[in-house]
Each structure stands twice: as C-alpha cells, then as structure tokens.
Coordinates of C-alpha atoms in Angstrom, one line a residue:
Chain A
M1 CA -140.0 206.5 17.7
N2 CA -136.7 208.2 18.7
F3 CA -135.1 207.8 15.4
S4 CA -134.4 210.6 12.9
F5 CA -131.6 211.8 10.6
E6 CA -131.2 215.4 9.6
V7 CA -128.5 216.8 7.3
A8 CA -127.6 220.2 8.7
K9 CA -125.2 221.2 6.0
T10 CA -123.7 219.8 2.7
D11 CA -120.5 221.4 1.6
A12 CA -119.4 222.2 -2.0
G13 CA -117.6 218.9 -2.3
G14 CA -120.6 216.8 -1.2
A15 CA -119.6 216.2 2.5
R16 CA -122.6 216.1 4.8
R17 CA -122.8 217.4 8.4
G18 CA -125.7 215.8 10.2
R19 CA -127.3 214.5 13.3
L20 CA -128.6 211.0 13.9
A21 CA -131.1 210.6 16.7
T22 CA -131.3 207.1 18.2
P23 CA -133.1 205.7 21.2
H24 CA -129.7 205.8 23.0
G25 CA -128.6 209.3 22.2
T26 CA -128.0 211.7 19.3
I27 CA -124.9 211.1 17.2
E28 CA -123.1 213.9 15.4
T29 CA -122.2 212.8 11.8
P30 CA -119.9 212.1 10.0
V31 CA -119.1 209.6 12.7
F32 CA -116.5 206.9 13.3
M33 CA -117.7 203.9 15.3
P34 CA -115.3 201.8 17.3
V35 CA -115.7 198.1 16.8
G36 CA -116.9 196.0 19.7
T37 CA -117.2 192.7 17.9
A38 CA -118.0 190.4 20.9
A39 CA -119.7 193.1 23.0
T40 CA -116.4 194.7 24.0
V41 CA -113.9 197.0 22.3
K42 CA -110.7 195.0 22.7
G43 CA -108.7 196.6 25.4
L44 CA -111.1 199.3 26.5
T45 CA -113.6 199.4 29.3
Q46 CA -117.0 201.0 28.7
E47 CA -115.8 203.7 31.2
A48 CA -112.9 204.4 28.9
L49 CA -115.2 204.6 25.8
E50 CA -117.4 207.1 27.6
E51 CA -114.4 209.2 28.6
L52 CA -113.3 209.1 24.9
G53 CA -116.7 210.5 23.9
A54 CA -117.8 207.5 21.8
G55 CA -121.5 207.9 21.1
I56 CA -122.0 204.7 19.2
L57 CA -120.3 201.3 19.0
L58 CA -120.5 198.5 16.5
A59 CA -121.2 194.9 17.6
N60 CA -121.3 191.8 15.6
T61 CA -124.4 189.7 14.9
Y62 CA -122.5 186.5 13.8
H63 CA -120.2 186.5 16.9
L64 CA -122.9 187.3 19.4
Y65 CA -125.3 184.8 17.8
L66 CA -122.7 182.0 18.3
R67 CA -121.4 183.2 21.7
P68 CA -123.1 183.9 24.1
G69 CA -126.2 183.6 22.0
H70 CA -128.8 186.3 21.2
E71 CA -131.5 184.6 23.2
L72 CA -129.3 184.7 26.4
I73 CA -128.5 188.4 25.8
C74 CA -132.2 189.0 25.2
Q75 CA -133.1 187.3 28.5
L76 CA -130.5 189.4 30.3
G77 CA -132.2 192.6 29.1
G78 CA -130.6 193.2 25.7
L79 CA -127.2 194.1 24.6
H80 CA -127.0 197.6 26.1
R81 CA -127.7 196.2 29.6
F82 CA -125.6 193.1 29.1
M83 CA -122.5 195.1 28.3
S84 CA -123.5 198.1 30.4
W85 CA -123.4 200.5 27.4
P86 CA -126.0 203.3 27.7
R87 CA -125.3 204.9 24.3
A88 CA -126.1 203.7 20.8
I89 CA -125.2 200.3 19.2
L90 CA -125.1 199.4 15.5
T91 CA -125.0 195.7 14.7
D92 CA -123.9 194.3 11.4
S93 CA -125.8 191.5 9.7
G94 CA -123.2 188.7 10.0
G95 CA -123.0 188.4 6.2
Y96 CA -119.3 189.3 6.0
Q97 CA -118.3 187.0 8.9
V98 CA -120.2 184.1 7.4
F99 CA -118.3 184.8 4.2
S100 CA -114.9 185.2 5.8
L101 CA -114.9 183.1 9.0
A102 CA -117.4 180.2 8.8
E103 CA -116.7 176.8 7.4
L104 CA -118.6 175.0 4.6
R105 CA -120.8 177.9 3.8
K106 CA -123.5 177.3 1.1
I107 CA -125.4 180.3 -0.2
T108 CA -128.9 179.9 -1.7
D109 CA -131.8 182.3 -2.1
E110 CA -133.1 181.0 1.3
G111 CA -130.0 182.3 3.1
V112 CA -126.5 181.0 4.1
R113 CA -126.0 177.6 5.6
F114 CA -122.7 177.4 7.4
R115 CA -120.7 175.7 10.2
S116 CA -119.6 177.7 13.2
H117 CA -115.9 178.5 13.4
L118 CA -116.1 177.8 17.1
D119 CA -117.5 174.3 17.3
G120 CA -118.5 173.2 13.8
S121 CA -122.2 173.3 14.5
E122 CA -124.5 173.9 11.5
H123 CA -126.6 177.0 11.2
L124 CA -128.8 178.8 8.7
L125 CA -128.6 182.6 8.5
S126 CA -131.5 184.0 6.5
P127 CA -132.5 187.6 6.1
E128 CA -135.3 187.0 8.6
K129 CA -133.0 185.3 11.0
A130 CA -130.4 188.1 10.9
A131 CA -133.3 190.5 11.6
E132 CA -134.6 188.4 14.5
I133 CA -131.1 188.2 16.1
Q134 CA -130.6 191.9 15.9
L135 CA -134.1 192.6 17.3
A136 CA -133.2 190.2 20.2
L137 CA -130.0 192.1 20.8
G138 CA -131.9 195.4 20.9
S139 CA -129.5 197.2 18.5
D140 CA -130.3 200.8 17.6
I141 CA -129.3 200.3 14.0
A142 CA -129.5 196.9 12.3
M143 CA -128.1 195.8 9.0
V144 CA -129.7 193.5 6.5
L145 CA -128.0 190.2 5.5
D146 CA -125.8 190.7 2.4
E147 CA -124.2 188.3 0.1
C148 CA -120.4 189.0 0.1
I149 CA -118.4 187.8 -2.8
E150 CA -114.7 187.7 -3.5
T151 CA -113.2 190.5 -5.6
P152 CA -112.3 190.9 -8.4
A153 CA -115.5 189.1 -9.7
P154 CA -117.0 188.8 -13.1
R155 CA -119.9 191.3 -13.8
D156 CA -122.6 188.6 -13.8
K157 CA -121.5 187.2 -10.4
A158 CA -121.5 190.7 -8.9
E159 CA -124.9 191.5 -10.4
A160 CA -126.4 188.2 -9.0
A161 CA -125.1 189.1 -5.5
V162 CA -126.6 192.6 -5.7
R163 CA -129.9 191.1 -6.9
R164 CA -129.9 188.5 -4.1
T165 CA -128.9 191.1 -1.4
T166 CA -131.7 193.4 -2.6
E167 CA -134.3 190.6 -2.4
W168 CA -132.9 189.8 1.1
A169 CA -133.3 193.4 2.0
R170 CA -136.9 193.4 0.9
R171 CA -137.5 190.2 3.1
A172 CA -135.8 191.8 6.0
R173 CA -137.8 195.0 5.6
N174 CA -141.0 192.9 5.6
Y175 CA -139.8 191.2 8.8
F176 CA -139.1 194.5 10.4
E177 CA -142.4 196.0 9.3
V178 CA -144.1 193.4 11.5
T179 CA -142.1 195.2 14.1
A180 CA -142.0 198.7 12.5
L181 CA -138.4 199.5 13.5
L182 CA -136.9 200.6 10.2
P183 CA -136.1 204.3 10.1
G184 CA -137.5 206.4 7.3
D185 CA -134.5 208.5 7.0
R186 CA -131.4 207.3 5.3
P187 CA -127.9 208.0 6.7
R188 CA -125.1 206.6 4.4
Y189 CA -123.0 204.0 6.1
L190 CA -119.8 202.7 4.6
M191 CA -118.8 199.5 6.4
G192 CA -115.3 198.6 7.5
V193 CA -113.2 201.7 6.5
G194 CA -110.6 203.1 6.8
R195 CA -107.1 204.4 7.2
P196 CA -106.8 207.8 8.9
E197 CA -105.9 209.6 5.7
Q198 CA -109.0 208.1 4.0
L199 CA -111.7 209.2 6.4
A200 CA -112.1 212.7 5.0
D201 CA -112.2 211.4 1.4
Y202 CA -115.1 209.1 2.3
V203 CA -116.9 212.0 4.0
T204 CA -116.4 214.0 0.8
L205 CA -118.2 211.2 -1.1
G206 CA -121.2 211.9 1.2
I207 CA -120.6 209.1 3.7
D208 CA -122.1 209.8 7.2
M209 CA -121.0 206.7 9.2
M210 CA -117.9 204.5 9.2
D211 CA -116.5 201.8 11.3
C212 CA -113.2 199.9 11.3
V213 CA -111.1 197.6 13.4
L214 CA -108.0 199.4 12.2
P215 CA -107.4 201.8 15.2
T216 CA -107.8 199.0 17.8
R217 CA -106.1 196.2 15.8
A218 CA -103.2 198.5 14.8
A219 CA -102.8 199.6 18.5
R220 CA -102.4 195.9 19.5
H221 CA -99.7 195.6 16.9
A222 CA -97.8 198.7 18.2
C223 CA -98.8 201.0 15.4
L224 CA -99.9 204.4 16.8
Y225 CA -101.6 207.1 14.9
T226 CA -100.5 210.7 15.4
S227 CA -101.1 214.1 13.9
E228 CA -97.6 213.7 12.2
G229 CA -98.2 210.2 10.8
R230 CA -97.8 206.7 12.0
V231 CA -95.5 205.8 14.9
L232 CA -94.3 202.2 14.9
I233 CA -93.5 202.3 18.6
R234 CA -91.4 199.1 18.8
N235 CA -88.7 200.9 16.8
A236 CA -85.4 201.3 18.7
R237 CA -85.4 205.0 18.0
Y238 CA -88.1 205.5 20.6
A239 CA -86.2 203.7 23.4
Q240 CA -85.2 207.0 25.1
D241 CA -88.0 209.2 23.6
Q242 CA -89.5 211.1 26.5
R243 CA -92.2 212.8 24.4
P244 CA -95.8 211.6 24.5
I245 CA -97.1 209.4 21.6
D246 CA -98.4 212.6 20.0
P247 CA -97.3 216.0 21.5
A248 CA -100.4 217.5 19.9
C249 CA -102.8 215.0 21.4
A250 CA -104.9 215.7 24.6
C251 CA -105.8 212.1 25.4
S252 CA -105.2 210.8 28.9
V253 CA -102.4 208.5 27.7
C254 CA -100.5 211.3 26.0
R255 CA -100.9 213.5 29.1
R256 CA -99.2 210.9 31.2
Y257 CA -96.9 208.4 29.4
T258 CA -93.8 208.6 27.2
R259 CA -93.0 206.8 24.0
A260 CA -90.1 205.2 25.9
Y261 CA -92.5 203.6 28.3
L262 CA -94.9 202.5 25.6
R263 CA -92.1 200.9 23.7
H264 CA -90.9 199.0 26.8
L265 CA -94.4 197.7 27.4
F266 CA -94.6 196.3 23.9
A267 CA -91.1 194.8 24.1
A268 CA -92.1 193.1 27.3
G269 CA -95.4 191.8 25.9
E270 CA -97.4 193.5 28.6
L271 CA -101.2 193.7 28.6
T272 CA -101.0 197.4 29.5
A273 CA -99.4 198.1 26.1
A274 CA -102.6 197.2 24.3
I275 CA -104.7 199.2 26.8
L276 CA -102.8 202.4 26.5
A277 CA -102.2 202.1 22.7
T278 CA -105.9 201.3 22.0
H279 CA -107.0 204.2 24.1
H280 CA -104.8 206.6 22.2
N281 CA -105.7 205.3 18.7
V282 CA -109.5 205.4 19.4
H283 CA -109.1 208.9 20.7
F284 CA -107.2 209.8 17.5
Y285 CA -110.0 208.5 15.2
L286 CA -112.8 210.2 17.2
D287 CA -110.8 213.4 17.3
I288 CA -110.2 213.3 13.5
M289 CA -113.9 212.9 13.0
G290 CA -114.5 216.0 15.2
Q291 CA -112.1 217.9 13.1
I292 CA -113.8 216.7 9.9
R293 CA -117.2 217.8 11.3
E294 CA -115.7 221.2 12.1
A295 CA -114.1 221.5 8.7
I296 CA -117.4 220.9 7.0
E297 CA -119.0 223.6 9.0
F298 CA -116.2 226.0 8.1
G299 CA -116.1 224.9 4.5
N300 CA -112.5 223.8 4.5
L301 CA -112.6 220.0 4.3
A302 CA -110.6 219.8 1.1
K303 CA -107.7 221.5 2.8
F304 CA -107.9 219.3 5.9
S305 CA -108.0 216.2 3.7
S306 CA -104.9 217.1 1.6
E307 CA -102.9 218.0 4.8
M308 CA -103.9 214.7 6.4
R309 CA -102.9 212.8 3.3
A310 CA -99.6 214.6 3.1
R311 CA -98.7 213.5 6.6
Y312 CA -99.5 209.9 6.0
V313 CA -98.2 209.2 2.5
A314 CA -94.6 209.8 3.8
G315 CA -94.7 206.5 5.8
P316 CA -94.0 206.2 9.5
V317 CA -92.5 209.2 11.2
Chain B
M1 CA -84.2 211.6 54.7
N2 CA -88.0 211.0 54.3
F3 CA -87.9 207.5 55.7
S4 CA -89.3 206.3 58.9
F5 CA -91.4 203.5 60.4
E6 CA -93.5 203.7 63.4
V7 CA -95.6 201.0 65.0
A8 CA -98.8 202.7 66.3
K9 CA -100.3 199.6 68.0
T10 CA -99.5 196.0 68.6
D11 CA -102.5 193.8 69.4
A12 CA -102.6 191.0 71.9
G13 CA -101.9 188.4 69.1
G14 CA -98.8 190.2 67.9
A15 CA -100.2 192.0 64.8
R16 CA -98.8 195.5 64.2
R17 CA -100.5 198.6 63.0
G18 CA -98.0 201.0 61.6
R19 CA -97.0 203.8 59.3
L20 CA -94.1 203.7 56.8
A21 CA -93.0 207.1 55.5
T22 CA -91.1 207.0 52.2
P23 CA -89.9 209.7 49.8
H24 CA -93.0 209.0 47.8
G25 CA -95.7 209.0 50.4
T26 CA -96.7 207.4 53.7
I27 CA -98.0 203.9 53.7
E28 CA -100.4 202.5 56.2
T29 CA -99.3 199.0 57.4
P30 CA -100.0 196.1 57.3
V31 CA -100.0 196.7 53.5
F32 CA -100.4 194.5 50.5
M33 CA -98.3 195.6 47.5
P34 CA -99.5 194.9 43.9
V35 CA -96.8 193.4 41.7
G36 CA -95.6 195.4 38.7
T37 CA -92.8 193.1 37.6
A38 CA -91.8 194.9 34.4
A39 CA -92.8 198.4 35.5
T40 CA -96.5 197.7 35.0
V41 CA -99.2 195.8 36.9
K42 CA -100.5 193.4 34.2
G43 CA -103.8 194.8 33.0
L44 CA -104.0 197.9 35.1
T45 CA -103.0 201.5 34.2
Q46 CA -101.4 203.7 36.7
E47 CA -104.6 205.8 36.8
A48 CA -106.5 202.6 37.8
L49 CA -103.9 201.9 40.5
E50 CA -104.3 205.4 41.9
E51 CA -108.1 205.0 41.8
L52 CA -107.7 201.7 43.7
G53 CA -105.7 203.5 46.4
A54 CA -102.5 201.6 46.0
G55 CA -99.8 203.5 47.8
I56 CA -96.9 201.2 46.9
L57 CA -96.0 198.9 44.0
L58 CA -93.4 196.1 43.6
A59 CA -91.1 196.1 40.6
N60 CA -88.5 193.6 39.7
T61 CA -84.8 194.1 39.6
Y62 CA -84.0 191.1 37.4
H63 CA -86.6 191.9 34.8
L64 CA -85.9 195.7 34.6
Y65 CA -82.1 195.1 34.6
L66 CA -82.5 192.8 31.5
R67 CA -85.2 194.9 29.8
P68 CA -85.2 197.9 29.2
G69 CA -82.0 198.1 31.4
H70 CA -81.5 200.1 34.7
E71 CA -79.1 202.5 33.0
L72 CA -81.8 203.5 30.4
I73 CA -84.4 204.0 33.2
C74 CA -81.9 206.0 35.1
Q75 CA -81.2 208.2 32.1
L76 CA -84.9 208.8 31.7
G77 CA -85.2 210.1 35.2
G78 CA -85.7 206.9 37.3
L79 CA -88.4 204.3 37.6
H80 CA -91.1 206.6 39.1
R81 CA -90.8 209.0 36.1
F82 CA -90.4 206.2 33.5
M83 CA -93.6 204.6 34.5
S84 CA -95.4 207.7 35.7
W85 CA -96.0 206.5 39.2
P86 CA -95.7 209.2 41.9
R87 CA -96.2 206.9 44.9
A88 CA -93.8 204.4 46.5
I89 CA -91.9 201.6 44.8
L90 CA -90.3 198.6 46.3
T91 CA -87.8 196.6 44.2
D92 CA -86.8 193.0 45.0
S93 CA -83.2 192.0 44.6
G94 CA -83.6 189.6 41.6
G95 CA -82.3 186.7 43.7
Y96 CA -85.5 184.7 43.3
Q97 CA -85.8 185.3 39.6
V98 CA -82.2 184.3 39.0
F99 CA -83.0 181.1 40.9
S100 CA -86.2 180.4 39.1
L101 CA -86.0 181.9 35.6
A102 CA -82.4 182.3 34.5
E103 CA -80.4 179.6 32.7
L104 CA -77.1 178.0 33.7
R105 CA -76.9 179.9 37.0
K106 CA -73.8 179.3 39.1
I107 CA -73.7 180.6 42.7
T108 CA -70.4 181.5 44.4
D109 CA -69.6 183.8 47.3
E110 CA -68.9 186.5 44.7
G111 CA -72.6 186.4 43.5
V112 CA -74.7 184.6 40.9
R113 CA -73.4 184.1 37.3
F114 CA -76.4 183.4 35.0
R115 CA -77.6 183.5 31.4
S116 CA -80.6 185.7 30.6
H117 CA -83.9 183.9 29.9
L118 CA -84.5 186.5 27.1
D119 CA -81.4 186.2 25.0
G120 CA -78.9 183.9 26.7
S121 CA -76.4 186.7 27.4
E122 CA -74.2 186.1 30.5
H123 CA -74.4 188.3 33.6
L124 CA -73.1 188.5 37.1
L125 CA -75.4 189.6 39.9
S126 CA -73.5 190.4 43.0
P127 CA -74.8 192.0 46.2
E128 CA -73.2 195.2 45.1
K129 CA -74.6 195.0 41.6
A130 CA -78.1 194.3 42.9
A131 CA -77.7 197.4 45.1
E132 CA -76.4 199.5 42.1
I133 CA -79.3 198.5 39.9
Q134 CA -81.9 199.4 42.6
L135 CA -80.2 202.7 43.2
A136 CA -80.3 203.5 39.5
L137 CA -84.0 202.6 39.4
G138 CA -84.5 205.0 42.3
S139 CA -86.6 202.6 44.3
D140 CA -87.9 203.7 47.7
I141 CA -87.3 200.3 49.3
A142 CA -84.5 198.0 48.0
M143 CA -83.9 194.4 48.8
V144 CA -80.5 192.7 49.3
L145 CA -79.5 189.8 47.1
D146 CA -80.5 186.5 48.6
E147 CA -79.5 183.0 47.8
C148 CA -82.7 181.0 47.1
I149 CA -82.5 177.2 47.5
E150 CA -85.0 174.5 46.6
T151 CA -87.0 173.1 49.5
P152 CA -87.1 170.7 51.2
A153 CA -83.3 171.1 51.7
P154 CA -80.9 169.4 54.2
R155 CA -80.1 171.5 57.2
D156 CA -76.5 172.2 56.2
K157 CA -77.5 173.4 52.8
A158 CA -80.1 175.8 54.3
E159 CA -77.6 177.0 56.9
A160 CA -75.0 177.7 54.2
A161 CA -77.5 179.7 52.2
V162 CA -78.4 181.8 55.3
R163 CA -74.7 182.4 56.0
R164 CA -74.1 183.5 52.4
T165 CA -77.2 185.7 52.2
T166 CA -76.2 187.4 55.5
E167 CA -72.7 188.0 54.2
W168 CA -74.2 189.4 51.0
A169 CA -76.5 191.6 53.1
R170 CA -73.4 193.0 54.9
R171 CA -71.7 193.8 51.6
A172 CA -74.9 195.4 50.3
R173 CA -75.1 197.5 53.5
N174 CA -71.5 198.6 53.0
Y175 CA -72.4 199.5 49.4
F176 CA -75.5 201.5 50.5
E177 CA -73.5 203.2 53.4
V178 CA -71.4 204.9 50.7
T179 CA -74.8 206.1 49.7
A180 CA -76.5 206.2 53.1
L181 CA -79.9 205.1 51.9
L182 CA -80.7 202.2 54.2
P183 CA -83.4 203.0 56.7
G184 CA -82.7 202.6 60.4
D185 CA -86.1 201.4 61.2
R186 CA -87.2 197.9 60.4
P187 CA -90.6 197.0 59.0
R188 CA -91.1 193.3 58.5
Y189 CA -91.6 192.2 54.9
L190 CA -92.7 188.8 53.9
M191 CA -92.1 188.3 50.2
G192 CA -94.5 186.6 47.7
V193 CA -97.6 185.8 49.9
G194 CA -100.4 185.0 49.9
R195 CA -103.9 183.7 49.5
P196 CA -106.7 185.9 50.7
E197 CA -107.4 183.7 53.8
Q198 CA -103.7 183.8 54.7
L199 CA -103.2 187.5 54.9
A200 CA -104.5 188.0 58.4
D201 CA -102.5 185.1 59.7
Y202 CA -99.2 186.6 58.5
V203 CA -100.2 189.9 60.0
T204 CA -100.8 188.1 63.3
L205 CA -97.2 186.8 63.1
G206 CA -96.1 190.5 63.0
I207 CA -95.7 191.0 59.3
D208 CA -96.0 194.6 58.1
M209 CA -95.7 194.2 54.3
M210 CA -96.6 191.6 51.8
D211 CA -96.7 191.2 48.0
C212 CA -98.0 188.5 45.7
V213 CA -98.9 188.0 42.0
L214 CA -101.9 186.0 43.1
P215 CA -104.6 188.6 42.7
T216 CA -103.4 189.7 39.2
R217 CA -102.5 186.2 38.0
A218 CA -105.7 184.6 39.3
A219 CA -107.7 187.3 37.6
R220 CA -106.2 186.5 34.2
H221 CA -107.1 182.9 34.8
A222 CA -110.8 183.8 35.6
C223 CA -110.5 183.3 39.4
L224 CA -112.2 186.1 41.2
Y225 CA -112.0 186.8 44.9
T226 CA -115.1 187.8 46.8
S227 CA -116.3 188.3 50.4
E228 CA -118.0 184.9 50.1
G229 CA -115.1 183.0 48.6
R230 CA -113.6 182.3 45.2
V231 CA -115.7 182.7 42.0
L232 CA -114.5 180.7 39.1
I233 CA -116.2 182.9 36.5
R234 CA -115.9 180.5 33.5
N235 CA -118.4 178.2 35.2
A236 CA -121.6 177.7 33.2
R237 CA -123.6 178.6 36.4
Y238 CA -122.7 182.2 35.9
A239 CA -124.0 182.5 32.3
Q240 CA -127.2 184.2 33.3
D241 CA -126.0 185.6 36.6
Q242 CA -126.9 189.3 36.7
R243 CA -125.2 190.0 40.1
P244 CA -121.9 191.8 40.3
I245 CA -118.8 189.7 40.9
D246 CA -119.3 190.5 44.6
P247 CA -122.5 192.1 45.8
A248 CA -120.7 193.4 48.9
C249 CA -117.9 195.1 46.8
A250 CA -117.8 198.8 46.1
C251 CA -115.2 198.7 43.2
S252 CA -116.0 200.3 39.9
V253 CA -116.3 196.9 38.2
C254 CA -118.8 195.6 40.6
R255 CA -120.8 198.8 40.4
R256 CA -121.2 198.3 36.6
Y257 CA -120.8 194.8 35.2
T258 CA -122.5 191.5 35.8
R259 CA -121.0 188.0 36.3
A260 CA -122.8 187.0 33.0
Y261 CA -120.8 189.7 31.1
L262 CA -117.5 188.8 32.8
R263 CA -118.1 185.1 32.0
H264 CA -118.8 186.0 28.3
L265 CA -115.6 188.0 28.1
F266 CA -113.5 185.1 29.4
A267 CA -115.2 182.6 27.1
A268 CA -114.5 184.9 24.1
G269 CA -110.9 185.4 25.1
E270 CA -111.3 189.2 25.3
L271 CA -108.6 191.5 26.6
T272 CA -111.2 193.4 28.6
A273 CA -111.8 190.2 30.7
A274 CA -108.3 190.6 32.2
I275 CA -108.7 194.3 32.7
L276 CA -112.0 194.1 34.7
A277 CA -111.0 190.9 36.6
T278 CA -107.6 192.3 37.6
H279 CA -109.2 195.6 38.8
H280 CA -111.6 193.7 41.0
N281 CA -109.1 191.3 42.5
V282 CA -106.6 194.1 43.3
H283 CA -109.4 196.1 44.9
F284 CA -110.3 193.0 46.9
Y285 CA -106.8 192.5 48.3
L286 CA -106.3 196.2 49.1
D287 CA -109.8 196.3 50.8
I288 CA -108.9 193.2 52.9
M289 CA -105.8 194.9 54.1
G290 CA -107.9 198.0 55.1
Q291 CA -110.2 195.7 57.0
I292 CA -107.2 194.0 58.7
R293 CA -105.8 197.4 59.7
E294 CA -109.2 198.4 61.2
A295 CA -109.5 195.0 63.0
I296 CA -106.1 195.6 64.6
E297 CA -107.2 199.0 65.8
F298 CA -110.4 197.6 67.2
G299 CA -108.7 194.5 68.7
N300 CA -110.7 191.9 66.7
L301 CA -108.3 190.5 64.2
A302 CA -108.6 186.9 65.4
K303 CA -112.4 187.0 64.7
F304 CA -111.8 188.6 61.2
S305 CA -109.2 185.9 60.5
S306 CA -111.4 183.0 61.4
E307 CA -114.4 184.3 59.4
M308 CA -112.2 184.9 56.4
R309 CA -110.8 181.4 56.6
A310 CA -114.2 179.8 57.0
R311 CA -115.4 181.4 53.7
Y312 CA -112.4 180.2 51.8
V313 CA -111.9 176.7 53.0
A314 CA -115.2 175.7 51.6
G315 CA -113.9 175.9 48.0
P316 CA -115.3 178.0 45.2
V317 CA -118.8 179.5 45.8

C-alpha cells in the first residue's frame, strides 16, 4: 500500500519535519490543507490549486454524503475523478458538521441520528457508516466519527465524549480492517486551525497536518493576509494604493493586480474579488508552511514564530 | 494615431471580414466583445481572458463614473493599467444605464440629469461629460451619449430621440476634435446582442462588432452553450453525465471537468460553478466568431448560420 509517514527531523522545540506518502502523491509536512468542503475550494479551480502547489485538499463527508451523495460519486469513479483532482484528499468524518449544522441530532452509542440541514430528511451516522462513506469517496486519509461537545463542558461530560469517540474509533478500525486501509504510521493532525500567526506554534507542539477555512473565508470577506500583517482591503486608504496586496509575495495575483483594483472589486461586489483574494490567501498559507518547513530544517523555527506573531498582534496594517 | 479599420472581404450576403487596429492591438472582425461592466468580466480573471483569446473588452462609463470614479482611474494611470488589461477596451456612453438603472432621470437637450442607483446623489450626464469620462478612462473606442427610449414608441417620439442623439453626437465630436481622437474609419457596432444563433445573422447584415452580457449572465444561471444547443446544467439528467459540457469544445473546462461535476457545483451554490461556466460560455462565443470569420473567408456563412439556428431552435438539448 502506498502509505507511509516518516519524520525526517525533530527540532529542539518538538517541531517535526516529515514526509507523508499517499496513493496520490507525497506530502511534505508540516502541511496546511485548503478546505474543499463540497468537492471544491470556494473560488479556486483545480488548475489554480495545482499552480499554487497544494498537494492535499480537505473534503467533507457530511456535505458530500447529503449532496450529491457518496454512492453517486462512487459510481462516477470516486472523488478524485469526480472533481478532477489527481493529488491527495483527506475527508473528515462529518462529526463536527452533524454537531454544528444538522437539526434534531440525537447522539447514542450507536451513532448520531440527525435531520439534514438541506431538506430535513432523517439519517443515522454511525462510525461504520462514516467509514463506508469515506471508502466510497475513495479518500486518501479518512477520519473516524467523533462526538463533538460544546465547550466549556464539565469534566464528566468531556470524559464521556472521549470514551464514546474512542469506542467509535475501535469500531471504525474494525470496519476498515475488513478493508485493511488504515495506515500503521501516525502523523498528527490538528483539525480546523488556525490563524497565520498560530501555525508555527502548532507545529512547535508537534503537529504535522492542519486545515482551516480561514484563508478562503477571510478572502471572501476582504481580509487579506500579508507578510506585514492583515490588510482589510475595503478600507478607503487603499483606494489609490498601486502596490500589490503584498509587495513581498510572488503569487500571480500580486504580480499583476493592485490594492486599488482589489478594493474596487470588493466595493462593486464582483465575483472576481473573491477569486483573486482567495488565490492570494491560499498562496500565503501554503508559503508560510514552506517557510516553517525550512525553518525546522535550519533550526530557527522559534525565531520565525516570534517574528510572525509580532507582525500580526499589531492589528491590520 | 494607431487607429484604422479595413474591410478585407465582403461576402455575397453582405457580411464583412475586417481588421480594426487600436492602440492596444489589432482586432479581427466580426468580433464579439465580452462585457466587463465594472472593469471586470464577472467570474473571469484577466489571465483567463487572455487565455481565451479575447482581444477587446467592453467596460461601462456609467458604472465606472459612479464607482470608483473616472478621475481616480485616470490618476491611477487609466483603465488599462487599473485593471491590468493590455488589450483593447471599448466603453459605452452610459446612455442606456441612465435610462434603465438611474432614478429620477430627466432628459433635456443639455443632457440627462439623474440620481445614482448607488447612493441617490444627483448628476448631469451631457454629451461632453460622457466624452470627458471616456477620455479619462483612456478607452480605445468611445461611444457618444444616446437618448434611449422605451419601445414600442410612437414615430414622433422615436424621431425626436434620433434628432437629439444626432445633435449630441455632433457636440461629442466637437469635444473630441479638441482632442482629435475620433477615428475616420467606421466599423459598424451593434450594441448588446445577441443569442448564439443570432450572431451570424447580424454579421450578414454587415455588423462588425457586437457585445452582450448573455454568455456571462447565462453562465451564472447555469445555462451553458454548446455546439448542439443549450445545456441547462441543473437538470437531473446530468447528475451522472461524465461527458464534458460540450464534447466538441476545446476549452480548458471541457478538457477537465464533467457535466456531473458542474451540476453538483451549481446545486451546492459554489463560486466555482460560475467561474467554470463563464469560462466555457465566453470561449463558446469567441469560438463562434472565429468560425464566422472563417465562413466569410470561405464564402459559406449562410450555411453556417442555418445550421447554427437549427441546433438552437429545438430548445435545450
């Protein structure tokens, strides 16, 4: 099986520099994974993602199960072929979406019974069902169903959720061992983080993989990330600003367009605003991770982390 | 001045094959011009428009005058530089938008007094003002202010509008002759048309230039144009259709994505749906015009026109 994880170096602070081999390519870690919830990263084509150097995307089990359906995607040759994405795909279990999006959810040891946020239809998501859906999608890295609880929570409630999730993981593992797809190696994946200045801190804690909607969602809300801090591009101060979003950035948007033009596109509510801003922000996140990997190799991640934080704590530039 | 128009061939039916030289490149006519109302073609980057082979775009005087303002664009180096578009730009006069969008418009011989649809502010658009705005934008081809009337209209009302527009054209010409920018040659431009099956008919009437929001607007509403007719991609029949939008099309969307995937993106309300659909439809229009130019050269435009009409009268495929 084309699946292995090797840690090439661990720095003094605990950060790991590794390589994760998947059936759809090898990923340099630590890695940031753009989020393609419904089999698309909002505002970016797969060509653009390839140009940006993304080696792995996240897709969402809950959303794809409800629409267009994992069986349909399976019939059409699996998720890679359906969305024309030849590189790796990680799917989450749907646990968080059932917790946060679905209606009338009821959690038992069996699984989660819920109503779809799309049409109110009733479904049961069990650890085995979550595994079955992800197998049908053909994801390279699957997640086990987890029980998500609201925080803060009393200790007994948190412990019960951990016990149930661990039992669900055992059942999912049994399901997969029918299918023998679980990797023996263990990269560490922290789901749904984070802000630009937090990425290096998580890596320092030994995290190998992260994903977050922040770069794409912030882009659609006119918040651009730069090497100097956040640029809130709707601000009137950028109306005549002929500089690129980030003069230090090499992305195709920064090579061509000005802040004045981006601001105009957002003011006019144009689709192209989201396209250009998303392209830049995803480039920024992937570029930061490249810098973090380099910093681990050269042993200066702590310095990189503190510089990054200093630029971002000051608020928008 | 880098501006000339030559008719290389006129076919038996009256269709003209020509070349329009502008300060920003030479355009093969008949030509279809994608509409970039607010200095962007909705859903396409300028890179994508270059890849599609668009030699000229339309931009809108009324919209750019109100936002971000022609003076700002002029300060930033003109419209080409503002939007990073090195090829030709045609701007309309704003006459139609004042007629259809603005509030409380009052038309006199002086011009049109109106309130902005954005903030209610009051403005006067005169023939001289429309010329001044387009000069500030630095458009390659400017339009004179026209009085638009509702149709059907009584003959005397239509005649009065023609008289007034002709007088306005004389005043605009005087304004430009201060500036000596009006071309001596006369390509024939029909504004705001048309459907795919109409393009060849207008060319047969001797039209050299056309523009229309139809390919981009229809794309955003899930209507795709193909060599076999219209594809309404939201239709359930496409849910498992693994063919490209148009098997006969060579565009980058048809080379990569399936109808099933496009249908899913529209069903999920994803941004990428508009991006991919717009790319295909604009390619389709520009490709039709290339076929029309070739048909004029080979003397078989009438055959092309009747075949095209036959495919489109039958309704969606």
